[in-house]
Amino acid sequence: MLRITHIHLNDIRNCCQADVAITGRLTIFVGPNAAGKTNVVEAVQLLTAGQSFRHARSADLIRHGATTARAVLTVADEVRHLEMSLAINETTRTYALNGKAKRVADMRGIMPSVAFTPDDLDLVKGSPAHRRDALDALGVQLNKNYQVILRDFEKILRHKNRLLKEGEASMLDAVNELYVKVAVQLQNYRRALFARLEPQISAHYTHIADGETLHGYYEASGQTTTPASTDQAPPRKRSEAAMVDSQALAAAVEAHRADELAAHRTLVGPSHDRITFQIEGMDATRFASQGQQRSAVLAWKLAEADTINDVLGTFPVLLLDDVMSELDAHRRAAFVRYLQHDIQAFITTANLDYFDREMIQEAQIVQLPFESA
Ligand SMILES: Nc1ncnc2c1ncn2[C@@H]1O[C@H](COP(=O)(O)OP(=O)(O)OP(=O)(O)O)[C@@H](O)[C@H]1O
Ligand SMILES: [Mg+2]
C-alpha cells in the first residue's frame, strides 16, 4: 500500500520551509490557532486530489513576500518510490511525477485522499451544490473519464449560459443538442457512483447512530416530469434507479426552452441534480438534528474511503482537519475505530486531549508552527 513518507513545503501559505519525514500510519499535527495546520492539509490535498476544499487562487497559496511556492510529497510502498510535486507561481500550477511534468488529471488517483474539514459539516444541511461537488470530487479521483466528462459539461454549460444571458435564441438548439449529450453522460457517471457510495453511507450511518436508518437518493434533473422531492412522491428506491435517458432530458430541455430564455440561465440538467437523504424516513436537510447531520457527514466520509478502497484496491489517506473538536465522544470513537483499518491518516488539532493515550502513543506527533528556515 502506498504511503506518504515525506512532506516538503516551501513558501506555501505561512510556511517558509518545512521537511517532515512521516514515520507512522497516524500523524497528528498539533499547534495553536493560525499555526498552519489547515495549510498542511490543503497542500497535501492539492497534491493528492488535484484540488483543495478551500479552492484558493494560486496567488493566495504563495507565502506573502515570496513569488513562487512548492510542495512535494514522497509516496512509497515495497516497490515504488514516487515524488509528487507541485510548483506554484502567481498564475500557474505545474505538477510533476518523479520530475516529469504531468497534467493534474494524471496526478489524481495515484495517492487518493479523503479530506474531512469543519466546512464539510454543511454537507447534509447545505445546498445541493455541496453534495454534487462532493460526489464529483470523489468521481474524478476514481475515474479519468469522469473528469473529462465533468470538464466538458462545465464548458458547454458556460457556453449555454452565455447564450441565454445574451438572448441568442437562434444558436440555442444546436448547443442544447450537445448539452444533452454531455449532460446525460455526467448524470450516468453520478448515478453509478452514487449507487456504489450510498449503501456504504447507509451502513456506516446505522452503525454510528445506533441502528437508525439513512437512505440516500440521486435524482437526475430532467428525468422526471413531476418534482421527485415533493412529500407525495417519494424518490424512487435505489433498486429502481434507472439509467439516465437522453430522450427524457432532451424533452425536458425543450420544455424549459422559453423559461430558460426568460430566466437567462440553465434550469434543467446536472447543475440541478439533487442528492437527498432520508433519516428514519424524513428528509435530512429539512428535519435532521445537528447530531444526525454530523453522523450522516461522518458516514459519507467513511463511505468515500470504503468506495475508494473497493474501486482502487487501496484505502485513501485521510486528511482530518480539526474535526475531533467538532465531533462528540461517541462519533470520535467511530472514527478512531475506522482508523484501525490499514489506513494512513493526517489529523490536525489544537488540543491533544481529544485523543486517548493509546492513540497518541501510536501516532507521530508533529508540532506546529514549523520552525522558520
Ligand atoms: N499566502 C499567505 N502568506 C502568508 N501567510 C498566510 C498565507 N495564507 C494564509 N496565511 C496565514 O496562515 C496562517 C495559518 O493558517 P491555518 O489556517 O493553516 O491555521 P490553523 O493552524 O489551521 O489554525 P486554526 O487552528 O485556527 O484552524 C493564518 O494566520 C493565515 O493568515
Ligand atoms: Mg485550521
Coordinates of C-alpha atoms and ligand atoms in Angstrom, one line a residue:
M1 CA 0.0 0.0 0.0
L2 CA 1.3 3.4 -1.0
R3 CA 2.0 5.7 2.0
I4 CA 3.2 9.3 2.2
T5 CA 6.7 9.1 3.7
H6 CA 7.8 12.8 3.4
I7 CA 6.3 16.2 3.0
H8 CA 8.3 19.2 1.8
L9 CA 6.8 22.7 1.8
N10 CA 8.4 25.8 0.5
D11 CA 6.8 29.2 0.7
I12 CA 3.3 27.7 0.9
R13 CA 0.9 29.9 2.8
N14 CA 2.6 30.8 6.1
C15 CA 5.2 28.2 5.9
C16 CA 8.7 29.3 4.8
Q17 CA 10.2 25.8 4.7
A18 CA 9.3 22.5 6.2
D19 CA 10.6 19.0 5.8
V20 CA 8.6 16.3 7.7
A21 CA 9.5 12.7 7.5
I22 CA 6.3 10.7 8.1
T23 CA 7.2 7.8 10.2
G24 CA 3.9 6.1 11.1
R25 CA 0.4 5.4 9.9
L26 CA -1.1 8.1 12.0
T27 CA 0.3 11.6 12.1
I28 CA -1.1 14.3 14.4
F29 CA -0.2 17.9 13.6
V30 CA -0.7 19.9 16.7
G31 CA -0.4 23.6 17.3
P32 CA -2.3 26.7 18.3
N33 CA -4.7 28.6 16.1
A34 CA -3.1 30.1 13.0
A35 CA -0.1 27.8 13.3
G36 CA -0.6 26.5 9.8
K37 CA -2.3 23.2 10.4
T38 CA -5.0 23.6 7.8
N39 CA -2.4 24.9 5.4
V40 CA -0.7 21.5 5.6
V41 CA -3.9 19.6 4.9
E42 CA -4.6 22.0 2.0
A43 CA -1.2 21.3 0.4
V44 CA -1.5 17.5 0.8
Q45 CA -5.0 17.7 -0.7
L46 CA -3.7 19.8 -3.7
L47 CA -1.1 17.2 -4.4
T48 CA -3.2 14.1 -3.9
A49 CA -6.7 15.2 -5.2
G50 CA -5.5 18.0 -7.5
Q51 CA -7.8 20.4 -5.8
S52 CA -8.5 21.6 -2.3
F53 CA -11.6 22.2 -0.3
R54 CA -10.5 25.9 0.0
H55 CA -10.5 26.4 -3.8
A56 CA -7.8 29.1 -3.3
R57 CA -6.4 31.2 -6.1
S58 CA -2.8 30.3 -6.9
A59 CA -1.5 33.7 -5.7
D60 CA -3.1 33.2 -2.3
L61 CA -1.2 29.9 -1.8
I62 CA 2.2 31.6 -2.1
R63 CA 3.6 33.0 1.1
H64 CA 3.3 36.8 1.2
G65 CA 6.6 38.2 0.2
A66 CA 7.6 35.2 -2.0
T67 CA 7.0 34.8 -5.7
T68 CA 6.7 31.1 -6.1
A69 CA 5.8 28.2 -3.9
R70 CA 6.5 24.5 -4.0
A71 CA 5.2 21.4 -2.3
V72 CA 6.5 17.8 -2.6
L73 CA 5.1 14.5 -1.3
T74 CA 7.2 11.4 -1.4
V75 CA 5.0 8.3 -1.5
A76 CA 6.3 4.8 -1.4
D77 CA 5.4 1.2 -1.0
E78 CA 7.5 -2.0 -1.1
V79 CA 8.3 -1.5 -4.8
R80 CA 7.5 2.1 -5.8
H81 CA 9.1 5.3 -4.7
L82 CA 7.3 8.3 -6.2
E83 CA 7.9 12.0 -5.8
M84 CA 4.7 14.1 -6.5
S85 CA 5.4 17.8 -6.8
L86 CA 3.5 21.0 -7.3
A87 CA 5.2 24.3 -8.3
I88 CA 3.0 27.4 -8.0
N89 CA 3.5 30.8 -9.3
E90 CA 1.0 33.7 -9.5
T91 CA -1.0 32.3 -12.4
T92 CA 0.0 28.7 -13.0
R93 CA 0.4 25.4 -11.2
T94 CA 2.7 22.8 -12.5
Y95 CA 2.5 19.2 -11.3
A96 CA 5.3 16.7 -11.8
L97 CA 5.8 13.0 -11.0
N98 CA 9.4 12.0 -10.4
G99 CA 10.4 15.2 -12.1
K100 CA 8.3 14.7 -15.2
A101 CA 5.6 17.4 -15.8
K102 CA 2.1 15.9 -15.6
R103 CA -1.4 17.2 -16.1
V104 CA -3.4 17.4 -12.9
A105 CA -5.7 14.7 -14.3
D106 CA -2.7 12.3 -14.3
M107 CA -1.8 13.0 -10.7
R108 CA -5.3 12.2 -9.4
G109 CA -5.8 8.7 -8.1
I110 CA -2.1 7.9 -7.6
M111 CA -2.4 8.6 -3.9
P112 CA -6.1 9.1 -3.3
S113 CA -7.3 11.2 -0.4
V114 CA -10.4 11.9 1.5
A115 CA -10.5 15.2 3.5
F116 CA -12.8 16.0 6.3
T117 CA -12.9 19.6 7.5
P118 CA -15.3 21.6 9.7
D119 CA -16.8 23.0 6.4
D120 CA -17.9 19.6 5.5
L121 CA -20.4 19.6 8.4
D122 CA -22.6 21.5 6.0
L123 CA -22.7 18.6 3.6
V124 CA -26.2 17.5 4.6
K125 CA -27.7 20.8 5.6
G126 CA -26.2 22.9 2.9
S127 CA -27.3 23.5 -0.7
P128 CA -27.5 20.6 -3.2
A129 CA -24.4 22.0 -4.9
H130 CA -22.3 20.9 -1.9
R131 CA -23.3 17.3 -2.3
R132 CA -22.9 17.4 -6.1
D133 CA -19.4 18.8 -5.7
A134 CA -18.5 16.2 -3.1
L135 CA -19.7 13.4 -5.4
D136 CA -17.8 14.8 -8.3
A137 CA -14.7 15.3 -6.3
L138 CA -14.8 11.6 -5.4
G139 CA -15.6 10.7 -9.0
V140 CA -12.6 12.5 -10.5
Q141 CA -10.2 10.7 -8.2
L142 CA -11.6 7.3 -9.2
N143 CA -12.0 7.7 -12.9
K144 CA -10.3 9.8 -15.5
N145 CA -13.3 9.7 -17.8
Y146 CA -15.4 11.2 -15.0
Q147 CA -13.1 14.1 -15.0
V148 CA -13.1 14.6 -18.8
I149 CA -16.9 14.5 -18.9
L150 CA -17.2 16.9 -15.9
R151 CA -14.9 19.3 -17.6
D152 CA -16.7 19.0 -20.9
F153 CA -20.0 19.6 -19.2
E154 CA -18.8 22.7 -17.3
K155 CA -17.5 24.1 -20.7
I156 CA -20.8 23.5 -22.5
L157 CA -22.8 24.8 -19.5
R158 CA -20.8 28.1 -19.5
H159 CA -21.3 28.4 -23.2
K160 CA -25.0 27.8 -22.9
N161 CA -25.4 30.2 -20.1
R162 CA -23.6 32.9 -22.1
L163 CA -26.1 32.4 -25.0
L164 CA -29.0 32.6 -22.6
K165 CA -27.7 35.7 -21.0
E166 CA -27.2 37.3 -24.3
G167 CA -30.6 36.1 -25.5
E168 CA -29.1 34.3 -28.5
A169 CA -32.1 32.1 -29.2
S170 CA -31.0 31.1 -32.7
M171 CA -28.0 29.1 -31.6
L172 CA -29.6 27.6 -28.6
D173 CA -30.9 24.4 -30.3
A174 CA -27.5 23.4 -31.6
V175 CA -26.0 24.0 -28.2
N176 CA -28.8 22.1 -26.5
E177 CA -28.1 19.1 -28.6
L178 CA -24.5 18.9 -27.4
Y179 CA -25.6 19.9 -23.9
V180 CA -27.9 16.9 -23.6
K181 CA -25.3 14.5 -24.9
V182 CA -22.7 15.6 -22.3
A183 CA -25.2 16.1 -19.5
V184 CA -26.6 12.6 -19.8
Q185 CA -23.1 11.1 -19.6
L186 CA -22.3 13.1 -16.5
Q187 CA -25.6 12.1 -14.9
N188 CA -24.9 8.4 -15.7
Y189 CA -21.5 8.7 -14.0
R190 CA -23.0 10.3 -11.0
R191 CA -25.8 7.7 -10.8
A192 CA -23.3 4.8 -11.0
L193 CA -21.0 6.3 -8.4
F194 CA -23.8 7.2 -6.0
A195 CA -25.2 3.7 -6.4
R196 CA -21.8 2.4 -5.1
L197 CA -21.5 5.0 -2.4
E198 CA -25.0 5.1 -0.9
P199 CA -25.1 1.6 0.6
Q200 CA -21.8 2.3 2.4
I201 CA -23.1 5.6 3.8
S202 CA -26.2 3.9 4.9
A203 CA -24.3 1.1 6.7
H204 CA -21.9 3.5 8.4
Y205 CA -24.7 5.7 9.5
T206 CA -26.7 2.9 11.1
H207 CA -23.5 1.8 12.9
I208 CA -22.7 5.3 14.2
A209 CA -26.3 6.3 15.0
D210 CA -27.2 3.1 17.0
G211 CA -29.5 1.5 14.5
E212 CA -31.2 4.5 12.9
T213 CA -31.8 4.2 9.2
L214 CA -30.5 6.5 6.5
H215 CA -31.1 6.2 2.8
G216 CA -29.8 8.4 0.0
Y217 CA -31.2 9.2 -3.4
Y218 CA -29.8 10.7 -6.5
E219 CA -32.3 12.5 -8.7
A220 CA -31.0 13.4 -12.1
S221 CA -32.6 16.7 -13.2
G222 CA -34.7 16.4 -16.3
Q223 CA -35.6 12.7 -15.9
T224 CA -39.0 13.1 -14.3
T225 CA -41.8 15.5 -15.1
T226 CA -43.0 15.8 -11.5
P227 CA -40.6 17.1 -8.9
A228 CA -39.3 13.9 -7.2
S229 CA -38.9 15.7 -3.9
T230 CA -42.5 16.5 -3.0
D231 CA -43.8 14.8 0.0
Q232 CA -46.5 12.9 -2.0
A233 CA -43.9 11.5 -4.4
P234 CA -41.0 9.9 -2.5
P235 CA -37.9 9.4 -4.5
R236 CA -37.5 6.1 -6.3
K237 CA -35.9 3.3 -4.4
R238 CA -32.3 2.6 -5.1
S239 CA -33.1 -0.7 -6.8
E240 CA -35.3 1.1 -9.3
A241 CA -32.6 3.7 -10.2
A242 CA -32.7 3.5 -13.9
M243 CA -30.1 4.5 -16.5
V244 CA -30.4 8.2 -17.3
D245 CA -32.3 8.6 -20.5
S246 CA -31.2 11.2 -23.0
Q247 CA -34.6 11.4 -24.7
A248 CA -36.2 12.4 -21.4
L249 CA -33.6 15.0 -20.8
A250 CA -33.9 16.3 -24.3
A251 CA -37.6 16.6 -23.9
A252 CA -37.2 18.4 -20.5
V253 CA -34.7 20.8 -22.0
E254 CA -37.1 21.5 -24.9
A255 CA -40.0 22.0 -22.4
H256 CA -37.9 24.6 -20.5
R257 CA -36.6 26.4 -23.6
A258 CA -38.8 29.5 -23.2
D259 CA -38.3 29.6 -19.4
E260 CA -34.5 29.4 -19.8
L261 CA -34.5 32.2 -22.3
A262 CA -36.6 34.3 -19.9
A263 CA -34.5 33.4 -16.9
H264 CA -31.2 33.9 -18.7
R265 CA -29.9 30.7 -17.3
T266 CA -30.0 26.9 -17.4
L267 CA -32.9 25.4 -15.5
V268 CA -32.6 21.7 -16.1
G269 CA -29.7 19.3 -16.2
P270 CA -26.7 18.2 -14.0
S271 CA -26.4 21.6 -12.3
H272 CA -29.9 20.9 -10.9
D273 CA -29.3 17.3 -9.9
R274 CA -30.3 16.6 -6.3
I275 CA -28.8 14.2 -3.7
T276 CA -31.1 13.8 -0.8
F277 CA -31.0 11.8 2.4
Q278 CA -33.8 10.4 4.5
I279 CA -33.2 9.6 8.1
E280 CA -35.9 7.4 9.6
G281 CA -38.0 8.3 6.5
M282 CA -37.6 12.1 6.9
D283 CA -35.7 14.4 4.6
A284 CA -32.4 15.1 6.4
T285 CA -31.9 18.6 5.0
R286 CA -35.1 19.8 6.5
F287 CA -35.6 17.6 9.6
A288 CA -32.3 16.1 10.8
S289 CA -31.0 17.3 14.2
Q290 CA -27.4 18.6 14.5
G291 CA -26.3 15.3 15.7
Q292 CA -28.0 13.3 13.0
Q293 CA -26.4 15.6 10.4
R294 CA -23.0 15.1 11.9
S295 CA -23.4 11.4 11.9
A296 CA -24.5 11.5 8.2
V297 CA -21.5 13.6 7.2
L298 CA -19.1 11.3 9.1
A299 CA -20.8 8.3 7.4
W300 CA -20.4 9.9 4.0
K301 CA -16.7 10.4 4.6
L302 CA -16.1 6.9 5.7
A303 CA -18.1 5.6 2.8
E304 CA -15.9 7.6 0.4
A305 CA -12.9 5.9 1.9
D306 CA -14.6 2.5 1.5
T307 CA -15.6 3.2 -2.1
I308 CA -12.0 4.2 -3.0
N309 CA -10.8 1.0 -1.4
D310 CA -13.4 -1.0 -3.4
V311 CA -12.6 0.6 -6.7
L312 CA -8.8 1.2 -6.5
G313 CA -7.9 -1.6 -4.1
T314 CA -6.3 0.7 -1.6
F315 CA -7.5 3.0 1.1
P316 CA -7.1 6.7 0.6
V317 CA -5.0 8.8 3.0
L318 CA -7.5 10.5 5.4
L319 CA -7.0 14.2 6.0
L320 CA -8.9 15.2 9.1
D321 CA -8.7 18.8 9.7
D322 CA -9.7 19.7 13.2
V323 CA -12.8 17.5 13.2
M324 CA -12.2 15.9 16.5
S325 CA -13.2 19.1 18.2
E326 CA -16.4 19.2 16.2
L327 CA -17.5 15.6 16.9
D328 CA -18.7 14.3 20.2
A329 CA -17.0 11.4 22.1
H330 CA -19.4 8.8 20.5
R331 CA -18.6 9.9 16.9
R332 CA -14.9 10.4 17.7
A333 CA -14.9 6.8 18.8
A334 CA -16.5 5.7 15.5
F335 CA -13.7 7.5 13.7
V336 CA -11.0 6.0 15.8
R337 CA -12.4 2.5 15.2
Y338 CA -12.3 3.2 11.4
L339 CA -8.6 4.2 11.7
Q340 CA -7.9 0.7 12.8
H341 CA -8.1 -0.3 9.2
D342 CA -4.8 -0.4 7.4
I343 CA -5.2 3.3 6.6
Q344 CA -2.9 6.3 6.7
A345 CA -4.3 9.5 8.4
F346 CA -3.2 13.0 9.0
I347 CA -5.1 14.6 11.8
T348 CA -4.8 18.2 12.9
T349 CA -5.8 19.5 16.3
A350 CA -5.2 22.4 18.6
N351 CA -5.7 20.0 21.5
L352 CA -4.3 16.6 22.1
D353 CA -6.8 15.9 24.8
Y354 CA -9.3 14.7 22.2
F355 CA -7.2 11.6 21.7
D356 CA -6.8 8.7 24.0
R357 CA -3.4 7.7 25.3
E358 CA -3.1 4.6 23.2
M359 CA -3.7 6.6 20.0
I360 CA -1.2 9.3 21.0
Q361 CA 1.4 6.6 21.8
E362 CA 0.9 5.0 18.4
A363 CA 0.9 8.3 16.5
Q364 CA 3.7 10.5 15.3
I365 CA 3.2 14.0 16.8
V366 CA 4.3 16.9 14.7
Q367 CA 4.4 20.3 16.4
L368 CA 3.4 23.4 14.5
P369 CA 4.3 26.2 13.6
F370 CA 7.3 24.8 11.7
E371 CA 10.5 26.5 12.6
S372 CA 11.5 29.1 10.1
A373 CA 14.3 28.1 7.9
Ligands
LIG1 N1 -0.3 33.4 1.4 C1 0.0 33.5 2.7 N2 1.1 34.1 3.2 C2 1.3 34.2 4.5 N3 0.5 33.7 5.4 C3 -0.6 33.2 5.1 C4 -1.0 33.0 3.7 N4 -2.1 32.4 3.6 C5 -2.6 32.2 4.9 N5 -1.6 32.6 5.7 C6 -1.7 32.6 7.2 O1 -1.5 31.2 7.6 C7 -2.0 31.2 9.0 C8 -2.3 29.8 9.4 O2 -3.4 29.3 8.7 P1 -4.1 27.9 9.0 O3 -5.5 28.0 8.5 O4 -3.3 26.8 8.5 O5 -4.1 27.8 10.6 P2 -4.5 26.7 11.6 O6 -3.3 26.1 12.3 O7 -5.3 25.7 10.8 O8 -5.4 27.4 12.6 P3 -6.8 27.0 13.3 O9 -6.5 26.2 14.5 O10 -7.4 28.4 13.8 O11 -7.7 26.4 12.3 C9 -3.1 32.2 9.1 O12 -2.7 33.1 10.1 C10 -3.0 33.0 7.8 O13 -3.1 34.3 7.9
MG2 MG -7.3 25.2 10.8

